[in-house]
Amino acid sequence: MAEMILVVDDETEIADLVEVYLKNEGYLVKKASCAAEALHIADTQPIALALLDVMLPDLDGFSVCRELRKTSRTPVIMLSARG
């Protein structure tokens, strides 16, 4: 069974591109464009890895990571275009 990766980015083009690459490697992908959506997905589905954008419209990626850590040890990779 393929593992699920959660891609959290408010820029649709980036999330779509990451999704293509991950699916080509055999992963299942769930995408979220905001922190609330990401946390809902993480609470309701088994996630093997979360890729979090640092800058989101509702919470920053670090806050999302802290919330995830309250209930899960899922690995997290932070993504940022911030200089």
PDB file of N, CA, C and O in Angstrom:
ATOM      1  N   MET A   1       0.843  -1.179   0.000  1.00  0.00           N
ATOM      2  CA  MET A   1       0.000   0.000   0.000  1.00  0.00           C
ATOM      3  C   MET A   1       0.890   1.245   0.000  1.00  0.00           C
ATOM      4  O   MET A   1       1.847   1.341   0.749  1.00  0.00           O
ATOM      5  N   ALA A   2       0.559   2.207  -0.833  1.00  0.00           N
ATOM      6  CA  ALA A   2       1.341   3.433  -0.946  1.00  0.00           C
ATOM      7  C   ALA A   2       1.132   4.321   0.280  1.00  0.00           C
ATOM      8  O   ALA A   2       0.050   4.360   0.855  1.00  0.00           O
ATOM      9  N   GLU A   3       2.189   5.015   0.676  1.00  0.00           N
ATOM     10  CA  GLU A   3       2.108   5.920   1.811  1.00  0.00           C
ATOM     11  C   GLU A   3       1.545   7.273   1.380  1.00  0.00           C
ATOM     12  O   GLU A   3       1.748   7.710   0.252  1.00  0.00           O
ATOM     13  N   MET A   4       0.881   7.938   2.314  1.00  0.00           N
ATOM     14  CA  MET A   4       0.257   9.230   2.057  1.00  0.00           C
ATOM     15  C   MET A   4       1.185  10.356   2.501  1.00  0.00           C
ATOM     16  O   MET A   4       1.692  10.339   3.619  1.00  0.00           O
ATOM     17  N   ILE A   5       1.382  11.326   1.623  1.00  0.00           N
ATOM     18  CA  ILE A   5       2.156  12.513   1.945  1.00  0.00           C
ATOM     19  C   ILE A   5       1.222  13.721   1.880  1.00  0.00           C
ATOM     20  O   ILE A   5       0.472  13.886   0.921  1.00  0.00           O
ATOM     21  N   LEU A   6       1.292  14.541   2.902  1.00  0.00           N
ATOM     22  CA  LEU A   6       0.494  15.756   2.981  1.00  0.00           C
ATOM     23  C   LEU A   6       1.341  16.927   2.500  1.00  0.00           C
ATOM     24  O   LEU A   6       2.407  17.199   3.053  1.00  0.00           O
ATOM     25  N   VAL A   7       0.867  17.606   1.458  1.00  0.00           N
ATOM     26  CA  VAL A   7       1.547  18.775   0.903  1.00  0.00           C
ATOM     27  C   VAL A   7       0.720  20.005   1.276  1.00  0.00           C
ATOM     28  O   VAL A   7      -0.437  20.108   0.890  1.00  0.00           O
ATOM     29  N   VAL A   8       1.327  20.912   2.034  1.00  0.00           N
ATOM     30  CA  VAL A   8       0.612  22.098   2.504  1.00  0.00           C
ATOM     31  C   VAL A   8       1.286  23.333   1.923  1.00  0.00           C
ATOM     32  O   VAL A   8       2.403  23.685   2.314  1.00  0.00           O
ATOM     33  N   ASP A   9       0.626  23.953   0.966  1.00  0.00           N
ATOM     34  CA  ASP A   9       1.150  25.160   0.322  1.00  0.00           C
ATOM     35  C   ASP A   9      -0.012  25.940  -0.249  1.00  0.00           C
ATOM     36  O   ASP A   9      -0.883  25.368  -0.893  1.00  0.00           O
ATOM     37  N   ASP A  10      -0.029  27.255  -0.009  1.00  0.00           N
ATOM     38  CA  ASP A  10      -1.121  28.076  -0.523  1.00  0.00           C
ATOM     39  C   ASP A  10      -0.920  28.472  -1.979  1.00  0.00           C
ATOM     40  O   ASP A  10      -1.826  29.016  -2.598  1.00  0.00           O
ATOM     41  N   GLU A  11       0.234  28.182  -2.537  1.00  0.00           N
ATOM     42  CA  GLU A  11       0.470  28.435  -3.960  1.00  0.00           C
ATOM     43  C   GLU A  11       0.155  27.147  -4.729  1.00  0.00           C
ATOM     44  O   GLU A  11       0.909  26.176  -4.677  1.00  0.00           O
ATOM     45  N   THR A  12      -0.965  27.165  -5.420  1.00  0.00           N
ATOM     46  CA  THR A  12      -1.470  25.978  -6.102  1.00  0.00           C
ATOM     47  C   THR A  12      -0.464  25.382  -7.076  1.00  0.00           C
ATOM     48  O   THR A  12      -0.327  24.160  -7.148  1.00  0.00           O
ATOM     49  N   GLU A  13       0.236  26.235  -7.809  1.00  0.00           N
ATOM     50  CA  GLU A  13       1.190  25.740  -8.805  1.00  0.00           C
ATOM     51  C   GLU A  13       2.300  24.920  -8.155  1.00  0.00           C
ATOM     52  O   GLU A  13       2.708  23.888  -8.682  1.00  0.00           O
ATOM     53  N   ILE A  14       2.785  25.379  -7.007  1.00  0.00           N
ATOM     54  CA  ILE A  14       3.842  24.649  -6.306  1.00  0.00           C
ATOM     55  C   ILE A  14       3.307  23.328  -5.786  1.00  0.00           C
ATOM     56  O   ILE A  14       3.934  22.280  -5.954  1.00  0.00           O
ATOM     57  N   ALA A  15       2.148  23.352  -5.145  1.00  0.00           N
ATOM     58  CA  ALA A  15       1.556  22.123  -4.606  1.00  0.00           C
ATOM     59  C   ALA A  15       1.281  21.118  -5.718  1.00  0.00           C
ATOM     60  O   ALA A  15       1.537  19.921  -5.554  1.00  0.00           O
ATOM     61  N   ASP A  16       0.797  21.597  -6.855  1.00  0.00           N
ATOM     62  CA  ASP A  16       0.517  20.700  -7.979  1.00  0.00           C
ATOM     63  C   ASP A  16       1.795  20.065  -8.523  1.00  0.00           C
ATOM     64  O   ASP A  16       1.813  18.881  -8.852  1.00  0.00           O
ATOM     65  N   LEU A  17       2.866  20.848  -8.619  1.00  0.00           N
ATOM     66  CA  LEU A  17       4.139  20.323  -9.120  1.00  0.00           C
ATOM     67  C   LEU A  17       4.716  19.282  -8.168  1.00  0.00           C
ATOM     68  O   LEU A  17       5.154  18.211  -8.600  1.00  0.00           O
ATOM     69  N   VAL A  18       4.688  19.568  -6.880  1.00  0.00           N
ATOM     70  CA  VAL A  18       5.172  18.607  -5.886  1.00  0.00           C
ATOM     71  C   VAL A  18       4.343  17.329  -5.955  1.00  0.00           C
ATOM     72  O   VAL A  18       4.867  16.215  -5.902  1.00  0.00           O
ATOM     73  N   GLU A  19       3.039  17.478  -6.123  1.00  0.00           N
ATOM     74  CA  GLU A  19       2.147  16.322  -6.231  1.00  0.00           C
ATOM     75  C   GLU A  19       2.533  15.433  -7.415  1.00  0.00           C
ATOM     76  O   GLU A  19       2.585  14.208  -7.289  1.00  0.00           O
ATOM     77  N   VAL A  20       2.815  16.037  -8.555  1.00  0.00           N
ATOM     78  CA  VAL A  20       3.194  15.263  -9.746  1.00  0.00           C
ATOM     79  C   VAL A  20       4.436  14.422  -9.463  1.00  0.00           C
ATOM     80  O   VAL A  20       4.471  13.222  -9.758  1.00  0.00           O
ATOM     81  N   TYR A  21       5.453  15.041  -8.879  1.00  0.00           N
ATOM     82  CA  TYR A  21       6.695  14.315  -8.597  1.00  0.00           C
ATOM     83  C   TYR A  21       6.479  13.185  -7.593  1.00  0.00           C
ATOM     84  O   TYR A  21       7.003  12.080  -7.769  1.00  0.00           O
ATOM     85  N   LEU A  22       5.712  13.454  -6.549  1.00  0.00           N
ATOM     86  CA  LEU A  22       5.472  12.425  -5.540  1.00  0.00           C
ATOM     87  C   LEU A  22       4.650  11.272  -6.098  1.00  0.00           C
ATOM     88  O   LEU A  22       4.936  10.098  -5.825  1.00  0.00           O
ATOM     89  N   LYS A  23       3.626  11.581  -6.884  1.00  0.00           N
ATOM     90  CA  LYS A  23       2.819  10.520  -7.486  1.00  0.00           C
ATOM     91  C   LYS A  23       3.641   9.682  -8.455  1.00  0.00           C
ATOM     92  O   LYS A  23       3.455   8.465  -8.534  1.00  0.00           O
ATOM     93  N   ASN A  24       4.554  10.328  -9.177  1.00  0.00           N
ATOM     94  CA  ASN A  24       5.433   9.582 -10.085  1.00  0.00           C
ATOM     95  C   ASN A  24       6.326   8.602  -9.333  1.00  0.00           C
ATOM     96  O   ASN A  24       6.787   7.612  -9.909  1.00  0.00           O
ATOM     97  N   GLU A  25       6.570   8.869  -8.053  1.00  0.00           N
ATOM     98  CA  GLU A  25       7.372   7.977  -7.217  1.00  0.00           C
ATOM     99  C   GLU A  25       6.508   6.958  -6.472  1.00  0.00           C
ATOM    100  O   GLU A  25       7.018   6.194  -5.653  1.00  0.00           O
ATOM    101  N   GLY A  26       5.210   6.976  -6.717  1.00  0.00           N
ATOM    102  CA  GLY A  26       4.322   5.973  -6.141  1.00  0.00           C
ATOM    103  C   GLY A  26       3.620   6.360  -4.852  1.00  0.00           C
ATOM    104  O   GLY A  26       2.972   5.527  -4.223  1.00  0.00           O
ATOM    105  N   TYR A  27       3.725   7.612  -4.436  1.00  0.00           N
ATOM    106  CA  TYR A  27       3.067   8.052  -3.208  1.00  0.00           C
ATOM    107  C   TYR A  27       1.646   8.536  -3.483  1.00  0.00           C
ATOM    108  O   TYR A  27       1.348   9.016  -4.565  1.00  0.00           O
ATOM    109  N   LEU A  28       0.805   8.424  -2.476  1.00  0.00           N
ATOM    110  CA  LEU A  28      -0.499   9.068  -2.490  1.00  0.00           C
ATOM    111  C   LEU A  28      -0.289  10.471  -1.946  1.00  0.00           C
ATOM    112  O   LEU A  28       0.562  10.686  -1.073  1.00  0.00           O
ATOM    113  N   VAL A  29      -1.034  11.432  -2.437  1.00  0.00           N
ATOM    114  CA  VAL A  29      -0.838  12.823  -2.026  1.00  0.00           C
ATOM    115  C   VAL A  29      -2.171  13.453  -1.646  1.00  0.00           C
ATOM    116  O   VAL A  29      -3.166  13.310  -2.346  1.00  0.00           O
ATOM    117  N   LYS A  30      -2.159  14.136  -0.515  1.00  0.00           N
ATOM    118  CA  LYS A  30      -3.266  14.993  -0.104  1.00  0.00           C
ATOM    119  C   LYS A  30      -2.698  16.394  -0.055  1.00  0.00           C
ATOM    120  O   LYS A  30      -1.605  16.619   0.460  1.00  0.00           O
ATOM    121  N   LYS A  31      -3.455  17.356  -0.587  1.00  0.00           N
ATOM    122  CA  LYS A  31      -2.996  18.737  -0.593  1.00  0.00           C
ATOM    123  C   LYS A  31      -3.914  19.595   0.268  1.00  0.00           C
ATOM    124  O   LYS A  31      -5.117  19.362   0.324  1.00  0.00           O
ATOM    125  N   ALA A  32      -3.296  20.584   0.913  1.00  0.00           N
ATOM    126  CA  ALA A  32      -4.034  21.566   1.693  1.00  0.00           C
ATOM    127  C   ALA A  32      -3.451  22.939   1.385  1.00  0.00           C
ATOM    128  O   ALA A  32      -2.247  23.073   1.192  1.00  0.00           O
ATOM    129  N   SER A  33      -4.319  23.939   1.344  1.00  0.00           N
ATOM    130  CA  SER A  33      -3.853  25.288   1.029  1.00  0.00           C
ATOM    131  C   SER A  33      -3.810  26.205   2.250  1.00  0.00           C
ATOM    132  O   SER A  33      -3.435  27.366   2.149  1.00  0.00           O
ATOM    133  N   CYS A  34      -4.200  25.669   3.409  1.00  0.00           N
ATOM    134  CA  CYS A  34      -4.146  26.457   4.636  1.00  0.00           C
ATOM    135  C   CYS A  34      -3.931  25.526   5.830  1.00  0.00           C
ATOM    136  O   CYS A  34      -4.085  24.313   5.722  1.00  0.00           O
ATOM    137  N   ALA A  35      -3.601  26.119   6.952  1.00  0.00           N
ATOM    138  CA  ALA A  35      -3.309  25.339   8.152  1.00  0.00           C
ATOM    139  C   ALA A  35      -4.526  24.549   8.634  1.00  0.00           C
ATOM    140  O   ALA A  35      -4.405  23.375   9.000  1.00  0.00           O
ATOM    141  N   ALA A  36      -5.692  25.179   8.637  1.00  0.00           N
ATOM    142  CA  ALA A  36      -6.902  24.504   9.132  1.00  0.00           C
ATOM    143  C   ALA A  36      -7.186  23.241   8.328  1.00  0.00           C
ATOM    144  O   ALA A  36      -7.496  22.186   8.896  1.00  0.00           O
ATOM    145  N   GLU A  37      -7.083  23.347   7.022  1.00  0.00           N
ATOM    146  CA  GLU A  37      -7.317  22.192   6.156  1.00  0.00           C
ATOM    147  C   GLU A  37      -6.264  21.105   6.406  1.00  0.00           C
ATOM    148  O   GLU A  37      -6.582  19.918   6.477  1.00  0.00           O
ATOM    149  N   ALA A  38      -5.020  21.515   6.561  1.00  0.00           N
ATOM    150  CA  ALA A  38      -3.936  20.561   6.803  1.00  0.00           C
ATOM    151  C   ALA A  38      -4.142  19.807   8.111  1.00  0.00           C
ATOM    152  O   ALA A  38      -3.989  18.582   8.170  1.00  0.00           O
ATOM    153  N   LEU A  39      -4.503  20.532   9.156  1.00  0.00           N
ATOM    154  CA  LEU A  39      -4.702  19.886  10.454  1.00  0.00           C
ATOM    155  C   LEU A  39      -5.901  18.945  10.431  1.00  0.00           C
ATOM    156  O   LEU A  39      -5.866  17.877  11.054  1.00  0.00           O
ATOM    157  N   HIS A  40      -6.933  19.310   9.697  1.00  0.00           N
ATOM    158  CA  HIS A  40      -8.094  18.415   9.562  1.00  0.00           C
ATOM    159  C   HIS A  40      -7.678  17.111   8.867  1.00  0.00           C
ATOM    160  O   HIS A  40      -8.042  16.022   9.319  1.00  0.00           O
ATOM    161  N   ILE A  41      -6.937  17.224   7.780  1.00  0.00           N
ATOM    162  CA  ILE A  41      -6.481  16.028   7.060  1.00  0.00           C
ATOM    163  C   ILE A  41      -5.611  15.168   7.967  1.00  0.00           C
ATOM    164  O   ILE A  41      -5.785  13.949   8.046  1.00  0.00           O
ATOM    165  N   ALA A  42      -4.679  15.795   8.671  1.00  0.00           N
ATOM    166  CA  ALA A  42      -3.774  15.044   9.548  1.00  0.00           C
ATOM    167  C   ALA A  42      -4.522  14.353  10.685  1.00  0.00           C
ATOM    168  O   ALA A  42      -4.114  13.284  11.142  1.00  0.00           O
ATOM    169  N   ASP A  43      -5.627  14.942  11.134  1.00  0.00           N
ATOM    170  CA  ASP A  43      -6.424  14.338  12.206  1.00  0.00           C
ATOM    171  C   ASP A  43      -7.295  13.187  11.726  1.00  0.00           C
ATOM    172  O   ASP A  43      -7.704  12.347  12.525  1.00  0.00           O
ATOM    173  N   THR A  44      -7.593  13.152  10.436  1.00  0.00           N
ATOM    174  CA  THR A  44      -8.556  12.168   9.943  1.00  0.00           C
ATOM    175  C   THR A  44      -7.956  11.081   9.065  1.00  0.00           C
ATOM    176  O   THR A  44      -8.660  10.122   8.743  1.00  0.00           O
ATOM    177  N   GLN A  45      -6.681  11.229   8.672  1.00  0.00           N
ATOM    178  CA  GLN A  45      -6.064  10.249   7.776  1.00  0.00           C
ATOM    179  C   GLN A  45      -4.638   9.952   8.210  1.00  0.00           C
ATOM    180  O   GLN A  45      -3.954  10.844   8.728  1.00  0.00           O
ATOM    181  N   PRO A  46      -4.182   8.735   7.997  1.00  0.00           N
ATOM    182  CA  PRO A  46      -2.787   8.424   8.340  1.00  0.00           C
ATOM    183  C   PRO A  46      -1.835   9.081   7.337  1.00  0.00           C
ATOM    184  O   PRO A  46      -1.939   8.870   6.133  1.00  0.00           O
ATOM    185  N   ILE A  47      -0.926   9.891   7.837  1.00  0.00           N
ATOM    186  CA  ILE A  47       0.019  10.617   7.006  1.00  0.00           C
ATOM    187  C   ILE A  47       1.431  10.105   7.325  1.00  0.00           C
ATOM    188  O   ILE A  47       1.829  10.071   8.487  1.00  0.00           O
ATOM    189  N   ALA A  48       2.193   9.757   6.293  1.00  0.00           N
ATOM    190  CA  ALA A  48       3.559   9.278   6.491  1.00  0.00           C
ATOM    191  C   ALA A  48       4.560  10.423   6.562  1.00  0.00           C
ATOM    192  O   ALA A  48       5.619  10.293   7.183  1.00  0.00           O
ATOM    193  N   LEU A  49       4.228  11.558   5.934  1.00  0.00           N
ATOM    194  CA  LEU A  49       5.124  12.710   5.874  1.00  0.00           C
ATOM    195  C   LEU A  49       4.303  13.951   5.586  1.00  0.00           C
ATOM    196  O   LEU A  49       3.341  13.894   4.813  1.00  0.00           O
ATOM    197  N   ALA A  50       4.695  15.072   6.194  1.00  0.00           N
ATOM    198  CA  ALA A  50       4.048  16.353   5.895  1.00  0.00           C
ATOM    199  C   ALA A  50       5.094  17.309   5.337  1.00  0.00           C
ATOM    200  O   ALA A  50       6.159  17.483   5.926  1.00  0.00           O
ATOM    201  N   LEU A  51       4.783  17.912   4.191  1.00  0.00           N
ATOM    202  CA  LEU A  51       5.612  18.962   3.608  1.00  0.00           C
ATOM    203  C   LEU A  51       4.877  20.272   3.860  1.00  0.00           C
ATOM    204  O   LEU A  51       3.796  20.491   3.314  1.00  0.00           O
ATOM    205  N   LEU A  52       5.441  21.139   4.696  1.00  0.00           N
ATOM    206  CA  LEU A  52       4.749  22.352   5.133  1.00  0.00           C
ATOM    207  C   LEU A  52       5.424  23.609   4.600  1.00  0.00           C
ATOM    208  O   LEU A  52       6.617  23.808   4.805  1.00  0.00           O
ATOM    209  N   ASP A  53       4.642  24.453   3.970  1.00  0.00           N
ATOM    210  CA  ASP A  53       5.109  25.776   3.591  1.00  0.00           C
ATOM    211  C   ASP A  53       5.206  26.611   4.868  1.00  0.00           C
ATOM    212  O   ASP A  53       4.355  26.502   5.748  1.00  0.00           O
ATOM    213  N   VAL A  54       6.227  27.434   4.980  1.00  0.00           N
ATOM    214  CA  VAL A  54       6.374  28.274   6.164  1.00  0.00           C
ATOM    215  C   VAL A  54       5.318  29.366   6.187  1.00  0.00           C
ATOM    216  O   VAL A  54       4.751  29.668   7.234  1.00  0.00           O
ATOM    217  N   MET A  55       5.026  29.944   5.040  1.00  0.00           N
ATOM    218  CA  MET A  55       4.091  31.074   4.991  1.00  0.00           C
ATOM    219  C   MET A  55       2.735  30.615   4.458  1.00  0.00           C
ATOM    220  O   MET A  55       2.589  30.340   3.273  1.00  0.00           O
ATOM    221  N   LEU A  56       1.755  30.523   5.352  1.00  0.00           N
ATOM    222  CA  LEU A  56       0.388  30.129   5.007  1.00  0.00           C
ATOM    223  C   LEU A  56      -0.554  31.280   5.363  1.00  0.00           C
ATOM    224  O   LEU A  56      -0.208  32.124   6.193  1.00  0.00           O
ATOM    225  N   PRO A  57      -1.741  31.300   4.780  1.00  0.00           N
ATOM    226  CA  PRO A  57      -2.641  32.438   5.028  1.00  0.00           C
ATOM    227  C   PRO A  57      -3.204  32.527   6.444  1.00  0.00           C
ATOM    228  O   PRO A  57      -3.496  33.622   6.923  1.00  0.00           O
ATOM    229  N   ASP A  58      -3.370  31.404   7.144  1.00  0.00           N
ATOM    230  CA  ASP A  58      -4.006  31.446   8.459  1.00  0.00           C
ATOM    231  C   ASP A  58      -3.033  31.253   9.622  1.00  0.00           C
ATOM    232  O   ASP A  58      -3.125  31.940  10.628  1.00  0.00           O
ATOM    233  N   LEU A  59      -2.115  30.338   9.534  1.00  0.00           N
ATOM    234  CA  LEU A  59      -1.057  30.113  10.527  1.00  0.00           C
ATOM    235  C   LEU A  59       0.236  29.909   9.768  1.00  0.00           C
ATOM    236  O   LEU A  59       0.208  29.486   8.614  1.00  0.00           O
ATOM    237  N   ASP A  60       1.363  30.130  10.420  1.00  0.00           N
ATOM    238  CA  ASP A  60       2.605  29.809   9.729  1.00  0.00           C
ATOM    239  C   ASP A  60       2.891  28.310   9.874  1.00  0.00           C
ATOM    240  O   ASP A  60       2.306  27.619  10.711  1.00  0.00           O
ATOM    241  N   GLY A  61       3.767  27.814   9.031  1.00  0.00           N
ATOM    242  CA  GLY A  61       4.087  26.386   9.032  1.00  0.00           C
ATOM    243  C   GLY A  61       4.645  25.887  10.355  1.00  0.00           C
ATOM    244  O   GLY A  61       4.437  24.737  10.735  1.00  0.00           O
ATOM    245  N   PHE A  62       5.367  26.753  11.072  1.00  0.00           N
ATOM    246  CA  PHE A  62       5.914  26.356  12.371  1.00  0.00           C
ATOM    247  C   PHE A  62       4.792  26.095  13.372  1.00  0.00           C
ATOM    248  O   PHE A  62       4.864  25.150  14.168  1.00  0.00           O
ATOM    249  N   SER A  63       3.750  26.893  13.316  1.00  0.00           N
ATOM    250  CA  SER A  63       2.589  26.688  14.196  1.00  0.00           C
ATOM    251  C   SER A  63       1.867  25.394  13.834  1.00  0.00           C
ATOM    252  O   SER A  63       1.424  24.653  14.715  1.00  0.00           O
ATOM    253  N   VAL A  64       1.758  25.123  12.548  1.00  0.00           N
ATOM    254  CA  VAL A  64       1.144  23.867  12.099  1.00  0.00           C
ATOM    255  C   VAL A  64       1.962  22.690  12.622  1.00  0.00           C
ATOM    256  O   VAL A  64       1.412  21.720  13.141  1.00  0.00           O
ATOM    257  N   CYS A  65       3.269  22.788  12.519  1.00  0.00           N
ATOM    258  CA  CYS A  65       4.143  21.721  13.005  1.00  0.00           C
ATOM    259  C   CYS A  65       3.943  21.501  14.506  1.00  0.00           C
ATOM    260  O   CYS A  65       3.845  20.359  14.959  1.00  0.00           O
ATOM    261  N   ARG A  66       3.863  22.588  15.277  1.00  0.00           N
ATOM    262  CA  ARG A  66       3.636  22.452  16.716  1.00  0.00           C
ATOM    263  C   ARG A  66       2.308  21.756  17.013  1.00  0.00           C
ATOM    264  O   ARG A  66       2.214  20.911  17.899  1.00  0.00           O
ATOM    265  N   GLU A  67       1.258  22.110  16.252  1.00  0.00           N
ATOM    266  CA  GLU A  67      -0.043  21.457  16.438  1.00  0.00           C
ATOM    267  C   GLU A  67       0.025  19.971  16.089  1.00  0.00           C
ATOM    268  O   GLU A  67      -0.539  19.135  16.788  1.00  0.00           O
ATOM    269  N   LEU A  68       0.720  19.653  15.001  1.00  0.00           N
ATOM    270  CA  LEU A  68       0.878  18.239  14.615  1.00  0.00           C
ATOM    271  C   LEU A  68       1.585  17.457  15.709  1.00  0.00           C
ATOM    272  O   LEU A  68       1.245  16.312  15.984  1.00  0.00           O
ATOM    273  N   ARG A  69       2.590  18.059  16.318  1.00  0.00           N
ATOM    274  CA  ARG A  69       3.384  17.390  17.348  1.00  0.00           C
ATOM    275  C   ARG A  69       2.586  17.067  18.603  1.00  0.00           C
ATOM    276  O   ARG A  69       2.985  16.214  19.385  1.00  0.00           O
ATOM    277  N   LYS A  70       1.475  17.734  18.801  1.00  0.00           N
ATOM    278  CA  LYS A  70       0.654  17.457  19.982  1.00  0.00           C
ATOM    279  C   LYS A  70       0.041  16.065  19.936  1.00  0.00           C
ATOM    280  O   LYS A  70      -0.238  15.475  20.975  1.00  0.00           O
ATOM    281  N   THR A  71      -0.160  15.540  18.709  1.00  0.00           N
ATOM    282  CA  THR A  71      -0.830  14.244  18.578  1.00  0.00           C
ATOM    283  C   THR A  71      -0.088  13.245  17.697  1.00  0.00           C
ATOM    284  O   THR A  71      -0.533  12.111  17.572  1.00  0.00           O
ATOM    285  N   SER A  72       1.019  13.664  17.082  1.00  0.00           N
ATOM    286  CA  SER A  72       1.644  12.801  16.090  1.00  0.00           C
ATOM    287  C   SER A  72       3.161  12.996  16.052  1.00  0.00           C
ATOM    288  O   SER A  72       3.665  14.082  16.344  1.00  0.00           O
ATOM    289  N   ARG A  73       3.852  11.951  15.646  1.00  0.00           N
ATOM    290  CA  ARG A  73       5.306  12.021  15.432  1.00  0.00           C
ATOM    291  C   ARG A  73       5.615  11.950  13.938  1.00  0.00           C
ATOM    292  O   ARG A  73       6.717  11.603  13.525  1.00  0.00           O
ATOM    293  N   THR A  74       4.644  12.282  13.111  1.00  0.00           N
ATOM    294  CA  THR A  74       4.822  12.268  11.662  1.00  0.00           C
ATOM    295  C   THR A  74       6.002  13.156  11.279  1.00  0.00           C
ATOM    296  O   THR A  74       6.095  14.298  11.735  1.00  0.00           O
ATOM    297  N   PRO A  75       6.917  12.671  10.442  1.00  0.00           N
ATOM    298  CA  PRO A  75       8.026  13.517   9.990  1.00  0.00           C
ATOM    299  C   PRO A  75       7.501  14.728   9.223  1.00  0.00           C
ATOM    300  O   PRO A  75       6.499  14.650   8.514  1.00  0.00           O
ATOM    301  N   VAL A  76       8.203  15.860   9.382  1.00  0.00           N
ATOM    302  CA  VAL A  76       7.819  17.108   8.737  1.00  0.00           C
ATOM    303  C   VAL A  76       9.028  17.699   8.029  1.00  0.00           C
ATOM    304  O   VAL A  76      10.120  17.743   8.596  1.00  0.00           O
ATOM    305  N   ILE A  77       8.817  18.151   6.814  1.00  0.00           N
ATOM    306  CA  ILE A  77       9.823  18.910   6.069  1.00  0.00           C
ATOM    307  C   ILE A  77       9.234  20.279   5.814  1.00  0.00           C
ATOM    308  O   ILE A  77       8.125  20.399   5.294  1.00  0.00           O
ATOM    309  N   MET A  78       9.968  21.313   6.200  1.00  0.00           N
ATOM    310  CA  MET A  78       9.516  22.690   6.007  1.00  0.00           C
ATOM    311  C   MET A  78      10.012  23.199   4.661  1.00  0.00           C
ATOM    312  O   MET A  78      11.175  22.998   4.303  1.00  0.00           O
ATOM    313  N   LEU A  79       9.111  23.875   3.927  1.00  0.00           N
ATOM    314  CA  LEU A  79       9.443  24.475   2.644  1.00  0.00           C
ATOM    315  C   LEU A  79       9.282  25.983   2.761  1.00  0.00           C
ATOM    316  O   LEU A  79       8.356  26.448   3.404  1.00  0.00           O
ATOM    317  N   SER A  80      10.180  26.732   2.121  1.00  0.00           N
ATOM    318  CA  SER A  80      10.055  28.176   2.197  1.00  0.00           C
ATOM    319  C   SER A  80      10.699  28.859   1.021  1.00  0.00           C
ATOM    320  O   SER A  80      11.744  28.435   0.538  1.00  0.00           O
ATOM    321  N   ALA A  81      10.058  29.932   0.582  1.00  0.00           N
ATOM    322  CA  ALA A  81      10.656  30.812  -0.426  1.00  0.00           C
ATOM    323  C   ALA A  81      11.142  32.075   0.269  1.00  0.00           C
ATOM    324  O   ALA A  81      11.652  32.980  -0.379  1.00  0.00           O
ATOM    325  N   ARG A  82      10.983  32.107   1.567  1.00  0.00           N
ATOM    326  CA  ARG A  82      11.368  33.266   2.359  1.00  0.00           C
ATOM    327  C   ARG A  82      12.878  33.364   2.424  1.00  0.00           C
ATOM    328  O   ARG A  82      13.580  32.382   2.625  1.00  0.00           O
ATOM    329  N   GLY A  83      13.395  34.574   2.229  1.00  0.00           N
ATOM    330  CA  GLY A  83      14.842  34.794   2.226  1.00  0.00           C
ATOM    331  C   GLY A  83      15.424  34.980   3.589  1.00  0.00           C
ATOM    332  O   GLY A  83      14.790  35.120   4.581  1.00  0.00           O
TER     333      GLY A  83
END
